[in-house]
């Protein structure tokens, strides 16, 4: 079960970081302040984590069990 | 017991219903057939099966199903837990998930409204301590429920603690929150004249708001974190992100005003403070609602007497009621509560049973009559022998039935829970989308520096793109919270089942209540349900070979050993005419046809046309007489002696006084009413005409009643069957709703989904009316809970902003959110004053809550 937790954490954190990175990348191309860029990146990362954690964990658990 | 090896776990399961060695092999084979099970050893003497299995492949559920499928039973332990700290449907979902995921747990049902959890589990795999730990780890308090009065006290204490806690939070958040709001508004309108300038100091507001966010608001952060680290989301997360984000913006704008979040003019301290205050208002109202809706149980529990007067060695001794034993002799004086169920031995009195049966008129009790514990002795004194004590008393059984009903889930609630569970995730996803939209698109296209938040003094002039997008995102989180959904259904079910109990109508589960509300057809069993079940002899027709008395005597001889109501009527009829029938030397009942008997060398046949035709006895001369009697609604029974036709004995039952009124009312409610009987069609139709029944199912053998129900169901109709719980058990079980009528006080033994304590058909109508009202209430509650979200989410997401340049502030969002909770709470409260229409103008009016 520990493996499930670790694998899940790696997946949802990875996807969230990617989403936040994409957000930051887009803002770098535009005319935004650093507060907006960093604040926005943090908010996107937080919401992405909240959305992904409950989705990824059962999926990984299911796959692990099967 | 459980032991673990490499991918191998060994458990010991208790198996019920095993009687012999072949049972052992059946169970072993069944368990070995489950994928992942390595080895099984079943011990008949101990009733245990030791199973070695791979937990990655096999589950307890699969093993239980395999055993159940072959007719045995895995005996699981049931724990009733009291969980406090739950606030919404997500808490329910989270606990169910966390506990349900434990390896030894077979089922778990959590009820938000009662704060109860029922867990079916195998203690050999998962002990109760682990289940409690799983719930505690989520941040809730949990304890095992104790029975009876103790439970009542503990429940009340726990509820009071929760209400007090939220009340304290409410006082703190509102009193300090109002100061924050006054401070925020200090520069506007007439406030500069009455408030000092320092009240608007941002640091001062920071020091006022911080204790609100981390005091009363702390619960949301702790609970959401506890859930989140297990991959579970709930409504606390919405609150925590909403309050946290509003507070962070305010702090940043206070101490780093040039950071681009709107500067000192956009310190939303009042948003964080009032957001917390409104959410806590919602919490407080929910805690109060939960207390109110379980009042029915509390009222029933209050009826449980504390003391009993037992007669020992000729002396009256007062002892605690729970110490009364079966067989004890008890004395009851006028005005006292009867302590346990029993049989009156001497004395005479009238007893008020309204609190249990809904019967408003006190009943007379004399020697030989049954008395019920918890009812009130009105006038005289009497002595009685205890027949049922403790958990077997009628009151304890009724409490258990009502409790069970309240801990189950209606199908509509399962759907609502599922939606609510996914809703939280959806809201966070929506909040992210809204943020991205306003950040990359909306702000550049529509932002107007002169715009403001609705009902606040703020201009959004200094608001940067991040601050604006974040504000909208947070508003969506707060405004979307479906916090009322968790209460919408269970609170209505609790109110409805409690209301039913007031009238002696007991629903066995929330699903029974929902099914009752959706019924299309009600089938009444005839004998004993529509009729009194005490028929009497009305006519004796003879062929000319014998006199009327001779025919009746032969019929009575044949029926002397019969327990059938028609047989008893014939024997009674003979005795009334001064004939004492002899006992038959041989007797054989032919179900659905009649009886055959022998008296010495004479053979007697008594029954319907079918029986006579099968035995080749031709009753041609009596056929027209039989038809005439049947057209009059009488049951004509042919009598043949020594193979020759002798005559007809006609028996008729009388209708109950409320039958016609009940049928009329059901018709008025748009329900088709049918009657099922073993009688021939002509008799059945005559009875049906008298009460106004549409559909007659006649000549149905007792064992075929369930098939007739099935046929109606095959037509796509939802069928309720009303009958007595013993003879009609298969049909009651087959029906969508089985209504057992006139069960009296032994409610636990009854088959059926709805139990009517009184023998009054109007209660069938009342049951339908209460269930329909409850379902109506559920739908209204769900409308308020979900409908509000449907309307408010787009507004929160800023769809009006491009047109009116007005945004909803987080605190206004919280106010709107609390409105849905208030609507649900007030709507559910309406059930308290509800009286089923049939009882408003009926002959027996509803008793006052709590009985006498």
XYZ file of N, CA and C in Angstrom, chain B residues 297-406:
330
model
N -37.036 9.782 17.717
C -36.352 8.722 18.466
C -36.268 9.123 19.938
N -35.897 10.378 20.139
C -35.714 10.827 21.512
C -37.041 10.743 22.277
N -38.126 11.112 21.561
C -39.433 11.090 22.204
C -39.821 9.644 22.564
N -39.513 8.717 21.636
C -39.812 7.311 21.918
C -38.958 6.804 23.086
N -37.678 7.218 23.075
C -36.780 6.760 24.138
C -37.224 7.302 25.500
N -37.776 8.514 25.465
C -38.233 9.116 26.721
C -39.389 8.324 27.334
N -40.106 7.583 26.471
C -41.241 6.805 26.970
C -40.773 5.634 27.821
N -39.490 5.240 27.622
C -38.996 4.076 28.358
C -39.039 4.364 29.853
N -39.853 3.574 30.593
C -39.986 3.851 32.013
C -38.697 3.526 32.763
N -38.470 4.256 33.838
C -37.238 4.033 34.601
C -37.473 3.070 35.771
N -38.655 3.129 36.374
C -38.917 2.330 37.576
C -40.076 1.366 37.362
N -40.066 0.285 38.115
C -41.158 -0.690 38.048
C -41.490 -1.128 39.468
N -42.786 -1.430 39.668
C -43.223 -1.883 40.993
C -43.478 -3.394 40.906
N -42.527 -4.162 41.430
C -42.612 -5.628 41.334
C -43.147 -6.185 42.647
N -44.009 -7.215 42.524
C -44.545 -7.831 43.756
C -43.697 -9.054 44.096
N -43.016 -8.957 45.230
C -42.180 -10.083 45.678
C -42.556 -10.442 47.111
N -42.849 -11.696 47.319
C -43.309 -12.175 48.633
C -44.504 -11.357 49.116
N -45.363 -11.019 48.195
C -46.585 -10.296 48.565
C -46.373 -8.810 48.787
N -45.151 -8.334 48.691
C -44.850 -6.914 48.921
C -44.490 -6.233 47.610
N -44.905 -4.966 47.485
C -44.521 -4.204 46.294
C -43.128 -3.626 46.498
N -42.232 -3.941 45.592
C -40.855 -3.445 45.691
C -40.556 -2.626 44.437
N -40.022 -1.422 44.607
C -39.708 -0.594 43.435
C -38.286 -0.884 42.976
N -38.146 -1.260 41.715
C -36.821 -1.585 41.176
C -36.646 -0.873 39.826
N -35.399 -0.741 39.336
C -35.215 -0.165 37.993
C -35.914 -1.035 36.945
N -36.555 -0.392 35.965
C -37.353 -1.123 34.964
C -36.519 -2.158 34.213
N -35.221 -1.852 33.985
C -34.406 -2.804 33.209
C -34.096 -4.084 33.983
N -34.398 -4.085 35.308
C -34.141 -5.304 36.095
C -35.336 -6.243 36.139
N -36.460 -5.841 35.523
C -37.647 -6.706 35.511
C -37.359 -7.938 34.655
N -37.745 -9.095 35.171
C -37.526 -10.353 34.455
C -38.849 -10.860 33.890
N -38.765 -11.684 32.847
C -39.985 -12.311 32.311
C -40.591 -13.175 33.412
N -41.891 -13.040 33.599
C -42.565 -13.830 34.632
C -42.789 -13.054 35.914
N -42.112 -11.925 36.079
C -42.310 -11.109 37.285
C -43.750 -10.606 37.342
N -44.268 -10.503 38.569
C -45.608 -9.947 38.761
C -45.449 -8.462 39.089
N -46.156 -7.609 38.373
C -45.977 -6.166 38.566
C -47.309 -5.493 38.888
N -47.219 -4.408 39.630
C -48.423 -3.642 39.965
C -48.321 -2.262 39.328
N -49.459 -1.778 38.817
C -49.472 -0.437 38.204
C -50.616 0.357 38.806
N -50.311 1.584 39.220
C -51.333 2.447 39.810
C -51.797 3.481 38.786
N -52.926 4.141 39.053
C -53.416 5.137 38.092
C -52.382 6.234 37.832
N -52.219 6.591 36.582
C -51.297 7.675 36.214
C -49.876 7.203 35.985
N -49.590 5.942 36.315
C -48.213 5.452 36.155
C -47.986 4.921 34.742
N -46.705 4.890 34.359
C -46.340 4.305 33.078
C -46.124 2.811 33.263
N -46.644 2.023 32.335
C -46.474 0.566 32.424
C -45.018 0.245 32.070
N -44.281 -0.452 32.953
C -42.828 -0.580 32.757
C -42.388 -1.518 31.640
N -43.073 -2.663 31.472
C -42.695 -3.622 30.420
C -43.968 -4.191 29.793
N -43.822 -5.009 28.765
C -44.988 -5.646 28.149
C -45.465 -6.795 29.045
N -46.748 -7.027 29.045
C -47.230 -8.124 29.871
C -48.687 -8.440 29.659
N -49.189 -9.350 30.507
C -50.561 -9.831 30.418
C -51.260 -9.513 31.734
N -52.415 -8.845 31.653
C -53.112 -8.440 32.879
C -53.651 -9.685 33.599
N -53.378 -9.761 34.906
C -53.861 -10.890 35.699
C -55.103 -10.515 36.498
N -55.076 -9.346 37.113
C -56.259 -8.885 37.839
C -56.321 -7.368 37.824
N -57.542 -6.866 38.009
C -57.746 -5.412 37.987
C -58.377 -4.984 36.680
N -58.716 -3.707 36.611
C -59.392 -3.178 35.430
C -58.979 -1.714 35.289
N -58.675 -1.332 34.064
C -58.280 0.059 33.865
C -58.416 0.430 32.394
N -58.211 1.695 32.101
C -58.083 2.099 30.695
C -56.655 2.600 30.503
N -56.093 2.256 29.351
C -54.687 2.566 29.106
C -54.557 3.408 27.846
N -53.789 4.486 27.945
C -53.540 5.353 26.791
C -52.346 4.790 26.014
N -52.602 4.278 24.812
C -51.525 3.698 23.988
C -51.176 4.601 22.816
N -51.683 5.848 22.853
C -51.557 6.727 21.684
C -50.110 6.942 21.272
N -49.220 6.949 22.253
C -47.813 7.239 21.935
C -47.162 6.154 21.091
N -47.722 4.948 21.107
C -47.147 3.864 20.312
C -48.004 3.477 19.119
N -49.313 3.551 19.279
C -50.185 3.065 18.202
C -50.859 4.199 17.454
N -50.840 5.407 18.009
C -51.538 6.518 17.375
C -53.027 6.476 17.669
N -53.468 5.458 18.414
C -54.890 5.319 18.760
C -55.225 6.320 19.858
N -56.097 7.294 19.538
C -56.292 8.398 20.473
C -57.183 8.035 21.658
N -58.025 6.998 21.481
C -58.956 6.661 22.572
C -58.312 5.620 23.492
N -58.294 5.880 24.810
C -57.718 4.885 25.731
C -58.458 3.555 25.636
N -57.703 2.466 25.761
C -58.295 1.137 25.615
C -58.544 0.522 26.986
N -59.648 -0.184 27.095
C -59.960 -0.838 28.361
C -59.112 -2.102 28.502
N -58.603 -2.319 29.697
C -57.775 -3.502 29.947
C -58.336 -4.262 31.135
N -58.506 -5.572 30.935
C -58.992 -6.426 32.021
C -58.147 -7.704 32.020
N -58.436 -8.594 32.915
C -57.648 -9.830 33.021
C -57.590 -10.535 31.664
N -56.385 -10.931 31.261
C -56.197 -11.630 29.984
C -55.774 -10.710 28.855
N -55.902 -9.387 29.044
C -55.516 -8.445 27.984
C -54.017 -8.158 28.042
N -53.519 -7.757 26.874
C -52.096 -7.445 26.768
C -51.857 -5.960 27.081
N -50.810 -5.660 27.820
C -50.431 -4.252 28.025
C -49.022 -4.024 27.468
N -48.767 -2.780 27.051
C -47.490 -2.474 26.401
C -46.672 -1.548 27.296
N -45.417 -1.882 27.456
C -44.511 -1.043 28.234
C -44.375 0.328 27.605
N -44.370 1.381 28.435
C -44.219 2.744 27.908
C -45.552 3.451 27.746
N -46.670 2.687 27.788
C -47.992 3.319 27.694
C -48.449 3.715 29.098
N -49.506 4.551 29.150
C -49.855 5.136 30.451
C -51.192 4.610 30.963
N -51.149 4.133 32.203
C -52.357 3.645 32.852
C -53.174 4.856 33.305
N -54.447 4.913 32.901
C -55.215 6.127 33.171
C -55.993 6.075 34.490
N -56.912 5.111 34.601
C -57.879 5.240 35.699
C -57.692 4.241 36.842
N -57.723 2.969 36.537
C -57.703 1.974 37.608
C -56.325 1.428 37.905
N -56.270 0.509 38.860
C -55.002 -0.169 39.173
C -55.134 -1.621 38.731
N -54.026 -2.218 38.334
C -54.066 -3.640 37.952
C -52.709 -4.290 38.165
N -52.750 -5.608 38.134
C -51.500 -6.367 38.253
C -51.304 -7.134 36.960
N -50.081 -7.251 36.543
C -49.824 -8.003 35.310
C -48.518 -8.786 35.402
N -48.443 -9.787 34.522
C -47.254 -10.643 34.468
C -46.379 -10.165 33.297
N -45.081 -9.960 33.538
C -44.192 -9.497 32.471
C -43.987 -10.598 31.435
N -44.222 -10.278 30.166
C -44.015 -11.283 29.105
C -42.834 -10.936 28.205
N -42.556 -9.636 28.071
C -41.399 -9.228 27.257
C -40.683 -8.093 27.963
N -39.378 -8.227 28.068
C -38.601 -7.194 28.764
C -37.409 -6.773 27.896
N -36.767 -5.702 28.323
C -35.545 -5.246 27.650
C -35.743 -4.952 26.180
N -34.857 -5.520 25.328
C -34.890 -5.195 23.902
C -36.050 -5.869 23.176
N -36.780 -6.770 23.880
C -37.897 -7.464 23.223
C -39.230 -6.749 23.383
N -39.270 -5.698 24.186
C -40.560 -5.019 24.377
C -40.969 -4.324 23.081
N -42.276 -4.082 22.961
C -42.792 -3.423 21.754
C -42.101 -2.084 21.548
N -41.930 -1.337 22.649
C -41.320 -0.012 22.541
C -39.889 -0.114 22.017
N -39.114 -1.078 22.571
C -37.725 -1.246 22.128
C -37.678 -1.642 20.652
N -38.635 -2.502 20.240
C -38.664 -2.925 18.833
C -39.011 -1.759 17.915
N -39.958 -0.936 18.364
C -40.349 0.226 17.548
C -39.174 1.195 17.431
N -38.490 1.430 18.551
C -37.329 2.333 18.524
C -36.293 1.798 17.543
N -36.069 0.481 17.594
C -35.060 -0.101 16.713
C -35.468 0.043 15.240
N -36.756 -0.204 14.972
C -37.233 -0.071 13.587
C -37.059 1.352 13.078
N -37.431 2.310 13.927
C -37.324 3.719 13.501
C -35.849 4.090 13.329
N -35.016 3.614 14.253
C -33.577 3.887 14.153
C -33.003 3.295 12.872
N -33.399 2.036 12.605
C -32.910 1.370 11.397
C -33.325 2.140 10.162
N -34.587 2.584 10.179
C -35.093 3.345 9.028
C -34.263 4.598 8.829
N -33.841 5.178 9.929
C -33.121 6.448 9.825
C -31.648 6.266 9.487
